[in-house]
Amino acid sequence: MKKRILVTGGAGFIGSHLSEKLLGDGHEVVCVDNFFTGTKDNIKHLLENHNFEIVRHDICFPLYVEVDEVYNLACPASPIHYQFDPVQTTKVNVLGSINMLGLAKRLKIRIFQASTSEVYGNPTVHPQTETYWGHVNTIGPRACYDEGKRCAETLFFDYYRQHKMDIKVARIFNTYGPRMHPNDGRVVSNFIMQALHNKDISVFGDGSQTRSFCYVDDMVEGITRMMNTPKGFTGPVNLGNPSEVSILELGRLIIAITGSSSRMIYKPLPQDDPERRRPNITLAQEKLGWEPTVALEDGIRKTIEYFEEIIKAQEGKKAKVHFKVL
Ligand code: NAD
Ligand code: UDP
């Protein structure tokens, strides 16, 4: 059945891929975004599709639209972006979630929350299962995001218990792929941009910390499968790739694929940087019949191709300006 679906943060990295998939499945998409980290470029290929609408709006303020489902993704995701205005980061998670839950309550519709592995903080349990309550510093620089997302989960479950709402909560682990912001400071985008420019690769700490990287197509498949589980299955469910690598291994892989002459240099480890992260995805396998299919090397190749195109386009623009000036 064709639905009209609200995607908050729809002009962002994951939101733009999700919007594309929902349109491909024959739905209408209302994309709501304030373009804090998202861009019109991410969705420009969707603008001619008359099933796609875009609304510039900050979800910290109430929103009145008539839709059949909500995916709530609006929130900056990279540490430099969410730490740029930490109060706003907490607001988008708390006030934004209240507004989107209010909208879903009024319309009596299903709502999905993009939660995060950051609710586990610097985990003392490895790999992380959904039953683990986490280890978060409430007053550190990452807390605006981690605690904001934890409070959003609390709100979702209170609306579920108090108002009998139909909620779906997924804890998303590190995701990468085309349309990541080239300057978002995340490790995949940083390393690829540095390698393509033959600049030093900035390894924070000694690079022994680990992450588990999920390609965006796999993530979007997991998100939509979670949304379409039977009523009553609320999650939270972990979505991520259980294949764990150290940051040094990631750096070596990117240097090898790009054939770059970059070398790795070491910089101080940011405060509260988690040491290890890997999802246990047994619940997603059982309930969604889902697991990632894209190997890290293949996903990184596709992401490198995307960044190469961006660099070419930027150089093309510069060349045009240069030509005009002459
Ligand atoms: P992103 O920064 O590319 O996208 C977030 C989008 O939300 C952007 O388009 C931004 O402009 C928009 N936005 C921010 N504040 C808003 C507001 N107040 N009102 C309306 N729009 C607003 O990040 P992403 O990587 O696509 O992440 C999407 C969601 O997934 C986020 O909720 C994030 O916390 C979650 N998540 C992402 C990852 C990851 O690795 N990418 C991991 C865990 C969780
Ligand atoms: N990192 C790094 N160099 C960079 C950017 C990040 O070594 O240029 C490290 C960072 O310290 C962390 C890991 O890579 O240990 C993942 O960082 P990212 O910001 O991508 O995601 P998160 O820490 O939120 O998982």
Short mmCIF file of C-alpha atoms and ligand atoms in Angstrom, two decimals:
data_model
loop_
_atom_site.label_atom_id
_atom_site.label_comp_id
_atom_site.label_asym_id
_atom_site.label_seq_id
_atom_site.Cartn_x
_atom_site.Cartn_y
_atom_site.Cartn_z
CA MET A 1 0.00 0.00 0.00
CA LYS A 2 1.32 3.44 -0.94
CA LYS A 3 2.04 5.56 2.14
CA ARG A 4 3.03 9.18 2.71
CA ILE A 5 6.13 8.98 4.88
CA LEU A 6 7.82 11.73 6.88
CA VAL A 7 11.62 11.48 7.06
CA THR A 8 13.16 14.00 9.45
CA GLY A 9 16.81 14.63 8.60
CA GLY A 10 15.96 13.47 5.08
CA ALA A 11 18.63 15.66 3.45
CA GLY A 12 21.37 14.09 5.55
CA PHE A 13 23.64 11.17 4.77
CA ILE A 14 21.44 8.23 5.86
CA GLY A 15 18.16 10.16 5.44
CA SER A 16 18.80 10.83 1.73
CA HIS A 17 19.46 7.12 1.05
CA LEU A 18 16.38 6.18 3.07
CA SER A 19 14.22 8.69 1.15
CA GLU A 20 15.52 7.24 -2.11
CA LYS A 21 14.61 3.70 -1.05
CA LEU A 22 11.12 4.67 0.14
CA LEU A 23 10.43 6.46 -3.18
CA GLY A 24 11.76 3.40 -5.04
CA ASP A 25 9.30 1.25 -3.07
CA GLY A 26 6.46 3.44 -4.43
CA HIS A 27 5.82 5.70 -1.42
CA GLU A 28 5.52 9.46 -1.07
CA VAL A 29 8.24 11.09 1.03
CA VAL A 30 7.98 14.33 2.97
CA CYS A 31 11.56 15.26 3.83
CA VAL A 32 11.91 17.68 6.76
CA ASP A 33 15.33 19.19 7.32
CA ASN A 34 16.87 22.41 8.61
CA PHE A 35 20.05 21.82 6.53
CA PHE A 36 22.33 22.08 9.55
CA THR A 37 24.48 19.19 8.28
CA GLY A 38 22.36 17.96 5.38
CA THR A 39 22.55 19.53 1.92
CA LYS A 40 20.29 20.12 -1.06
CA ASP A 41 22.93 18.32 -3.15
CA ASN A 42 22.14 15.08 -1.28
CA ILE A 43 18.54 15.15 -2.51
CA LYS A 44 18.75 17.12 -5.75
CA HIS A 45 18.24 13.91 -7.79
CA LEU A 46 14.93 13.37 -5.95
CA LEU A 47 13.50 16.85 -6.50
CA GLU A 48 11.94 16.05 -9.87
CA ASN A 49 10.05 13.07 -8.45
CA HIS A 50 6.55 14.36 -7.69
CA ASN A 51 6.27 11.85 -4.82
CA PHE A 52 9.03 13.82 -3.05
CA GLU A 53 8.49 17.02 -1.04
CA ILE A 54 10.95 19.01 1.00
CA VAL A 55 10.13 21.21 3.99
CA ARG A 56 12.76 23.43 5.62
CA HIS A 57 11.97 23.12 9.31
CA ASP A 58 13.70 22.68 12.67
CA ILE A 59 11.97 19.82 14.53
CA CYS A 60 12.62 21.55 17.86
CA PHE A 61 9.44 23.40 16.88
CA PRO A 62 6.06 21.70 16.41
CA LEU A 63 5.20 20.46 12.95
CA TYR A 64 1.74 19.83 11.52
CA VAL A 65 1.70 17.57 8.46
CA GLU A 66 -0.58 14.68 7.54
CA VAL A 67 1.44 11.50 7.01
CA ASP A 68 1.13 7.72 7.56
CA GLU A 69 4.52 7.01 9.16
CA VAL A 70 7.52 8.86 10.62
CA TYR A 71 11.23 8.05 10.47
CA ASN A 72 12.95 10.37 12.96
CA LEU A 73 16.56 10.84 11.88
CA ALA A 74 17.08 14.57 12.42
CA CYS A 75 20.21 15.07 14.51
CA PRO A 76 23.83 15.82 13.62
CA ALA A 77 25.78 12.56 13.89
CA SER A 78 29.48 13.34 13.68
CA PRO A 79 31.33 14.45 16.84
CA ILE A 80 32.50 17.79 15.39
CA HIS A 81 28.99 18.60 14.21
CA TYR A 82 27.12 17.59 17.37
CA GLN A 83 29.72 19.30 19.59
CA PHE A 84 29.52 22.56 17.58
CA ASP A 85 26.28 23.53 19.37
CA PRO A 86 25.83 20.96 22.15
CA VAL A 87 22.73 22.60 23.63
CA GLN A 88 21.00 22.39 20.25
CA THR A 89 22.08 18.71 20.02
CA THR A 90 20.29 17.91 23.27
CA LYS A 91 17.31 20.00 22.13
CA VAL A 92 16.90 18.16 18.82
CA ASN A 93 16.91 14.84 20.65
CA VAL A 94 14.59 15.86 23.48
CA LEU A 95 12.31 18.61 22.11
CA GLY A 96 12.53 17.22 18.58
CA SER A 97 11.55 13.73 19.76
CA ILE A 98 8.66 15.14 21.83
CA ASN A 99 7.40 17.06 18.79
CA MET A 100 7.64 14.06 16.47
CA LEU A 101 6.07 11.75 19.07
CA GLY A 102 3.28 14.31 19.50
CA LEU A 103 2.70 14.35 15.77
CA ALA A 104 2.60 10.53 15.63
CA LYS A 105 0.27 10.46 18.65
CA ARG A 106 -2.19 12.90 17.06
CA LEU A 107 -2.21 10.90 13.82
CA LYS A 108 -2.09 7.47 15.59
CA ILE A 109 0.76 6.34 13.36
CA ARG A 110 3.97 4.34 13.65
CA ILE A 111 7.22 6.18 14.44
CA PHE A 112 10.84 5.03 14.06
CA GLN A 113 13.67 6.47 16.11
CA ALA A 114 17.27 6.49 14.86
CA SER A 115 19.07 5.79 18.12
CA THR A 116 22.76 5.01 18.32
CA SER A 117 25.48 2.73 19.62
CA GLU A 118 26.57 5.81 21.58
CA VAL A 119 23.92 4.92 24.16
CA TYR A 120 26.46 2.25 25.21
CA GLY A 121 29.14 4.95 25.72
CA ASN A 122 32.61 3.49 26.28
CA PRO A 123 31.27 -0.04 26.73
CA THR A 124 32.39 -2.48 29.40
CA VAL A 125 30.53 -5.32 27.65
CA HIS A 126 31.81 -6.54 24.28
CA PRO A 127 30.25 -7.06 21.79
CA GLN A 128 27.30 -4.87 22.79
CA THR A 129 23.89 -6.50 23.22
CA GLU A 130 20.64 -4.57 23.56
CA THR A 131 20.35 -5.66 27.21
CA TYR A 132 23.54 -3.77 28.15
CA TRP A 133 22.70 -0.46 29.85
CA GLY A 134 25.83 1.38 28.82
CA HIS A 135 28.70 3.36 30.32
CA VAL A 136 28.32 7.06 29.52
CA ASN A 137 30.04 10.09 31.06
CA THR A 138 27.10 12.43 31.68
CA ILE A 139 29.23 15.59 31.79
CA GLY A 140 31.75 15.01 28.97
CA PRO A 141 31.85 16.54 25.48
CA ARG A 142 30.00 13.57 23.91
CA ALA A 143 27.20 13.65 26.50
CA CYS A 144 24.99 16.11 24.56
CA TYR A 145 24.63 13.41 21.90
CA ASP A 146 24.84 10.24 24.01
CA GLU A 147 22.53 11.45 26.77
CA GLY A 148 20.28 13.22 24.26
CA LYS A 149 19.80 9.94 22.39
CA ARG A 150 19.32 8.05 25.68
CA CYS A 151 16.63 10.52 26.73
CA ALA A 152 15.00 10.16 23.31
CA GLU A 153 14.80 6.38 23.88
CA THR A 154 13.24 7.06 27.29
CA LEU A 155 10.63 9.33 25.69
CA PHE A 156 9.82 6.75 23.01
CA PHE A 157 9.29 4.03 25.61
CA ASP A 158 7.23 6.30 27.88
CA TYR A 159 4.97 7.26 24.95
CA TYR A 160 4.71 3.54 24.18
CA ARG A 161 3.69 2.64 27.75
CA GLN A 162 1.66 5.74 28.58
CA HIS A 163 -0.04 6.39 25.23
CA LYS A 164 0.13 2.89 23.70
CA MET A 165 2.06 4.21 20.74
CA ASP A 166 3.47 2.10 17.94
CA ILE A 167 7.22 2.73 18.25
CA LYS A 168 10.30 1.23 16.59
CA VAL A 169 13.75 1.98 18.01
CA ALA A 170 17.01 0.98 16.30
CA ARG A 171 20.52 1.54 17.67
CA ILE A 172 22.60 2.40 14.65
CA PHE A 173 26.35 1.62 14.72
CA ASN A 174 28.99 3.46 12.62
CA THR A 175 27.65 3.78 9.08
CA TYR A 176 29.56 4.99 6.01
CA GLY A 177 29.12 5.45 2.28
CA PRO A 178 28.49 8.00 -0.46
CA ARG A 179 27.01 11.35 0.67
CA MET A 180 28.91 11.41 3.95
CA HIS A 181 29.90 15.02 4.46
CA PRO A 182 33.56 15.38 3.32
CA ASN A 183 34.36 17.65 6.29
CA ASP A 184 32.33 15.94 8.98
CA GLY A 185 35.45 14.82 10.84
CA ARG A 186 34.38 11.19 10.94
CA VAL A 187 37.13 8.69 10.49
CA VAL A 188 36.04 7.25 7.12
CA SER A 189 35.57 10.63 5.43
CA ASN A 190 38.71 12.11 7.03
CA PHE A 191 40.96 9.22 6.02
CA ILE A 192 39.62 9.04 2.44
CA MET A 193 39.92 12.81 1.86
CA GLN A 194 43.42 12.82 3.37
CA ALA A 195 44.50 9.80 1.29
CA LEU A 196 43.11 11.26 -1.96
CA HIS A 197 45.07 14.47 -1.33
CA ASN A 198 48.21 12.53 -0.29
CA LYS A 199 48.08 14.30 3.07
CA ASP A 200 48.95 12.79 6.46
CA ILE A 201 46.32 10.39 7.81
CA SER A 202 45.31 11.62 11.27
CA VAL A 203 45.12 8.66 13.63
CA PHE A 204 43.76 9.67 17.02
CA GLY A 205 45.48 7.92 19.93
CA ASP A 206 47.52 4.84 18.97
CA GLY A 207 44.85 3.65 16.52
CA SER A 208 44.18 0.45 18.45
CA GLN A 209 40.59 1.53 19.22
CA THR A 210 38.06 -0.39 17.16
CA ARG A 211 34.83 0.30 15.28
CA SER A 212 32.54 -1.85 13.14
CA PHE A 213 31.56 -0.10 9.91
CA CYS A 214 28.28 -0.75 8.11
CA TYR A 215 27.71 0.26 4.49
CA VAL A 216 24.77 2.65 4.09
CA ASP A 217 22.72 0.39 1.75
CA ASP A 218 22.79 -2.38 4.35
CA MET A 219 21.80 0.11 7.05
CA VAL A 220 18.82 1.45 5.08
CA GLU A 221 17.63 -2.11 4.46
CA GLY A 222 17.84 -2.82 8.21
CA ILE A 223 16.01 0.42 9.09
CA THR A 224 13.08 -0.29 6.75
CA ARG A 225 12.86 -3.92 7.86
CA MET A 226 12.70 -2.75 11.48
CA MET A 227 9.95 -0.24 10.59
CA ASN A 228 7.92 -3.01 8.98
CA THR A 229 8.07 -5.55 11.83
CA PRO A 230 4.71 -6.49 13.41
CA LYS A 231 3.17 -4.10 15.96
CA GLY A 232 4.43 -4.84 19.46
CA PHE A 233 8.07 -5.39 18.51
CA THR A 234 9.53 -2.11 19.70
CA GLY A 235 13.23 -2.87 19.83
CA PRO A 236 15.63 -1.45 20.70
CA VAL A 237 17.47 -3.44 18.08
CA ASN A 238 21.13 -3.09 17.14
CA LEU A 239 21.80 -2.37 13.46
CA GLY A 240 25.42 -2.51 12.36
CA ASN A 241 28.12 -4.63 10.84
CA PRO A 242 29.69 -7.02 13.36
CA SER A 243 33.00 -7.07 11.49
CA GLU A 244 35.34 -5.12 13.79
CA VAL A 245 38.54 -3.33 12.71
CA SER A 246 41.04 -1.12 14.46
CA ILE A 247 41.44 2.45 13.24
CA LEU A 248 45.00 1.57 12.14
CA GLU A 249 43.67 -1.29 10.00
CA LEU A 250 41.12 1.05 8.43
CA GLY A 251 43.89 3.55 7.64
CA ARG A 252 46.05 0.86 6.00
CA LEU A 253 43.08 -0.36 3.92
CA ILE A 254 42.30 3.15 2.64
CA ILE A 255 45.96 3.83 1.79
CA ALA A 256 46.17 0.50 -0.07
CA ILE A 257 42.98 1.03 -2.10
CA THR A 258 43.72 4.64 -3.04
CA GLY A 259 47.40 3.91 -3.72
CA SER A 260 48.12 7.10 -1.76
CA SER A 261 51.56 8.23 -0.63
CA SER A 262 50.04 9.42 2.68
CA ARG A 263 51.55 8.23 5.94
CA MET A 264 49.80 7.80 9.23
CA ILE A 265 50.54 10.34 11.95
CA TYR A 266 49.33 10.22 15.55
CA LYS A 267 47.23 12.89 17.26
CA PRO A 268 45.77 13.02 20.80
CA LEU A 269 42.78 10.78 21.44
CA PRO A 270 39.63 12.89 22.03
CA GLN A 271 38.09 12.73 25.52
CA ASP A 272 35.73 9.78 26.17
CA ASP A 273 36.51 8.18 22.80
CA PRO A 274 35.13 4.60 23.05
CA GLU A 275 37.87 1.95 22.97
CA ARG A 276 35.93 -0.88 21.35
CA ARG A 277 32.66 -1.09 19.52
CA ARG A 278 30.96 -4.04 17.84
CA PRO A 279 27.26 -4.85 17.69
CA ASN A 280 25.79 -8.18 18.63
CA ILE A 281 23.15 -8.44 15.88
CA THR A 282 21.47 -11.69 16.94
CA LEU A 283 18.18 -9.87 17.63
CA ALA A 284 18.17 -8.21 14.19
CA GLN A 285 18.95 -11.56 12.56
CA GLU A 286 16.06 -13.23 14.39
CA LYS A 287 13.42 -10.51 14.18
CA LEU A 288 14.26 -8.81 10.88
CA GLY A 289 16.01 -11.63 9.02
CA TRP A 290 18.71 -9.02 8.43
CA GLU A 291 22.47 -8.91 8.38
CA PRO A 292 24.92 -6.76 6.42
CA THR A 293 26.04 -8.04 3.02
CA VAL A 294 28.62 -5.47 1.88
CA ALA A 295 32.23 -6.23 2.84
CA LEU A 296 34.27 -3.31 4.21
CA GLU A 297 36.68 -3.29 1.27
CA ASP A 298 33.83 -3.13 -1.30
CA GLY A 299 31.98 -0.39 0.60
CA ILE A 300 35.16 1.64 1.03
CA ARG A 301 35.86 1.41 -2.73
CA LYS A 302 32.39 2.82 -3.52
CA THR A 303 32.85 5.58 -0.94
CA ILE A 304 36.26 6.48 -2.40
CA GLU A 305 34.66 6.76 -5.87
CA TYR A 306 32.09 9.18 -4.43
CA PHE A 307 34.75 11.38 -2.82
CA GLU A 308 36.80 11.34 -6.03
CA GLU A 309 33.76 12.72 -7.88
CA ILE A 310 33.27 15.44 -5.26
CA ILE A 311 36.91 16.49 -5.53
CA LYS A 312 36.68 16.57 -9.35
CA ALA A 313 33.52 18.69 -9.18
CA GLN A 314 35.20 21.11 -6.75
CA GLU A 315 38.27 21.38 -8.96
CA GLY A 316 35.98 21.94 -11.99
CA LYS A 317 34.29 24.85 -10.20
CA LYS A 318 37.65 26.38 -9.28
CA ALA A 319 38.87 26.00 -12.87
CA LYS A 320 35.76 27.81 -14.18
CA VAL A 321 36.26 30.71 -11.75
CA HIS A 322 39.92 30.88 -12.75
CA PHE A 323 38.95 30.98 -16.42
CA LYS A 324 36.47 33.83 -15.80
CA VAL A 325 39.02 35.91 -13.91
CA LEU A 326 41.50 35.59 -16.77
P1 NAD B 1 23.65 13.72 9.10
O1 NAD B 1 24.23 14.79 9.94
O2 NAD B 1 24.17 13.53 7.72
O3 NAD B 1 22.06 13.88 8.99
C1 NAD B 1 21.27 14.48 9.97
C2 NAD B 1 20.25 15.36 9.27
O4 NAD B 1 19.41 15.96 10.25
C3 NAD B 1 20.89 16.50 8.47
O5 NAD B 1 20.30 16.58 7.20
C4 NAD B 1 20.58 17.73 9.32
O6 NAD B 1 20.54 18.92 8.55
C5 NAD B 1 19.27 17.35 9.93
N1 NAD B 1 18.95 18.07 11.17
C6 NAD B 1 19.77 18.27 12.23
N2 NAD B 1 19.12 18.96 13.18
C7 NAD B 1 17.85 19.18 12.71
C8 NAD B 1 16.70 19.84 13.24
N3 NAD B 1 16.74 20.41 14.43
N4 NAD B 1 15.58 19.86 12.49
C9 NAD B 1 15.55 19.30 11.26
N5 NAD B 1 16.62 18.67 10.71
C10 NAD B 1 17.74 18.61 11.43
O7 NAD B 1 23.79 12.36 9.94
P2 NAD B 1 23.51 10.86 9.53
O8 NAD B 1 24.79 10.15 9.62
O9 NAD B 1 22.71 10.79 8.31
O10 NAD B 1 22.61 10.40 10.77
C11 NAD B 1 21.21 10.29 10.68
C12 NAD B 1 20.66 9.77 12.01
O11 NAD B 1 21.23 8.49 12.31
C13 NAD B 1 20.97 10.68 13.19
O12 NAD B 1 19.87 10.70 14.06
C14 NAD B 1 22.13 9.99 13.86
O13 NAD B 1 22.19 10.26 15.23
C15 NAD B 1 21.83 8.52 13.57
N6 NAD B 1 23.05 7.71 13.60
C16 NAD B 1 23.96 7.81 12.59
C17 NAD B 1 25.13 7.06 12.66
C18 NAD B 1 26.19 7.11 11.57
O14 NAD B 1 27.21 6.43 11.69
N7 NAD B 1 25.98 7.84 10.51
C19 NAD B 1 25.37 6.21 13.76
C20 NAD B 1 24.41 6.17 14.78
C21 NAD B 1 23.25 6.91 14.69
N1 UDP B 2 39.41 9.02 14.38
C1 UDP B 2 40.72 9.10 13.98
N2 UDP B 2 41.07 10.05 13.07
C2 UDP B 2 40.18 10.92 12.53
C3 UDP B 2 38.83 10.83 12.95
C4 UDP B 2 38.47 9.88 13.87
O1 UDP B 2 41.58 8.32 14.42
O2 UDP B 2 40.57 11.75 11.70
C5 UDP B 2 39.02 7.98 15.34
C6 UDP B 2 38.19 8.48 16.52
O3 UDP B 2 39.04 8.92 17.56
C7 UDP B 2 37.42 7.23 16.89
C8 UDP B 2 37.20 6.52 15.56
O4 UDP B 2 38.17 7.06 14.67
O5 UDP B 2 38.19 6.40 17.71
C9 UDP B 2 35.81 6.75 14.98
O6 UDP B 2 35.56 8.13 14.97
P1 UDP B 2 34.25 8.77 14.32
O7 UDP B 2 34.27 10.21 14.65
O8 UDP B 2 34.17 8.38 12.89
O9 UDP B 2 33.03 8.03 15.04
P2 UDP B 2 32.67 7.69 16.56
O10 UDP B 2 33.83 8.01 17.45
O11 UDP B 2 31.49 8.52 16.86
O12 UDP B 2 32.41 6.25 16.53
#
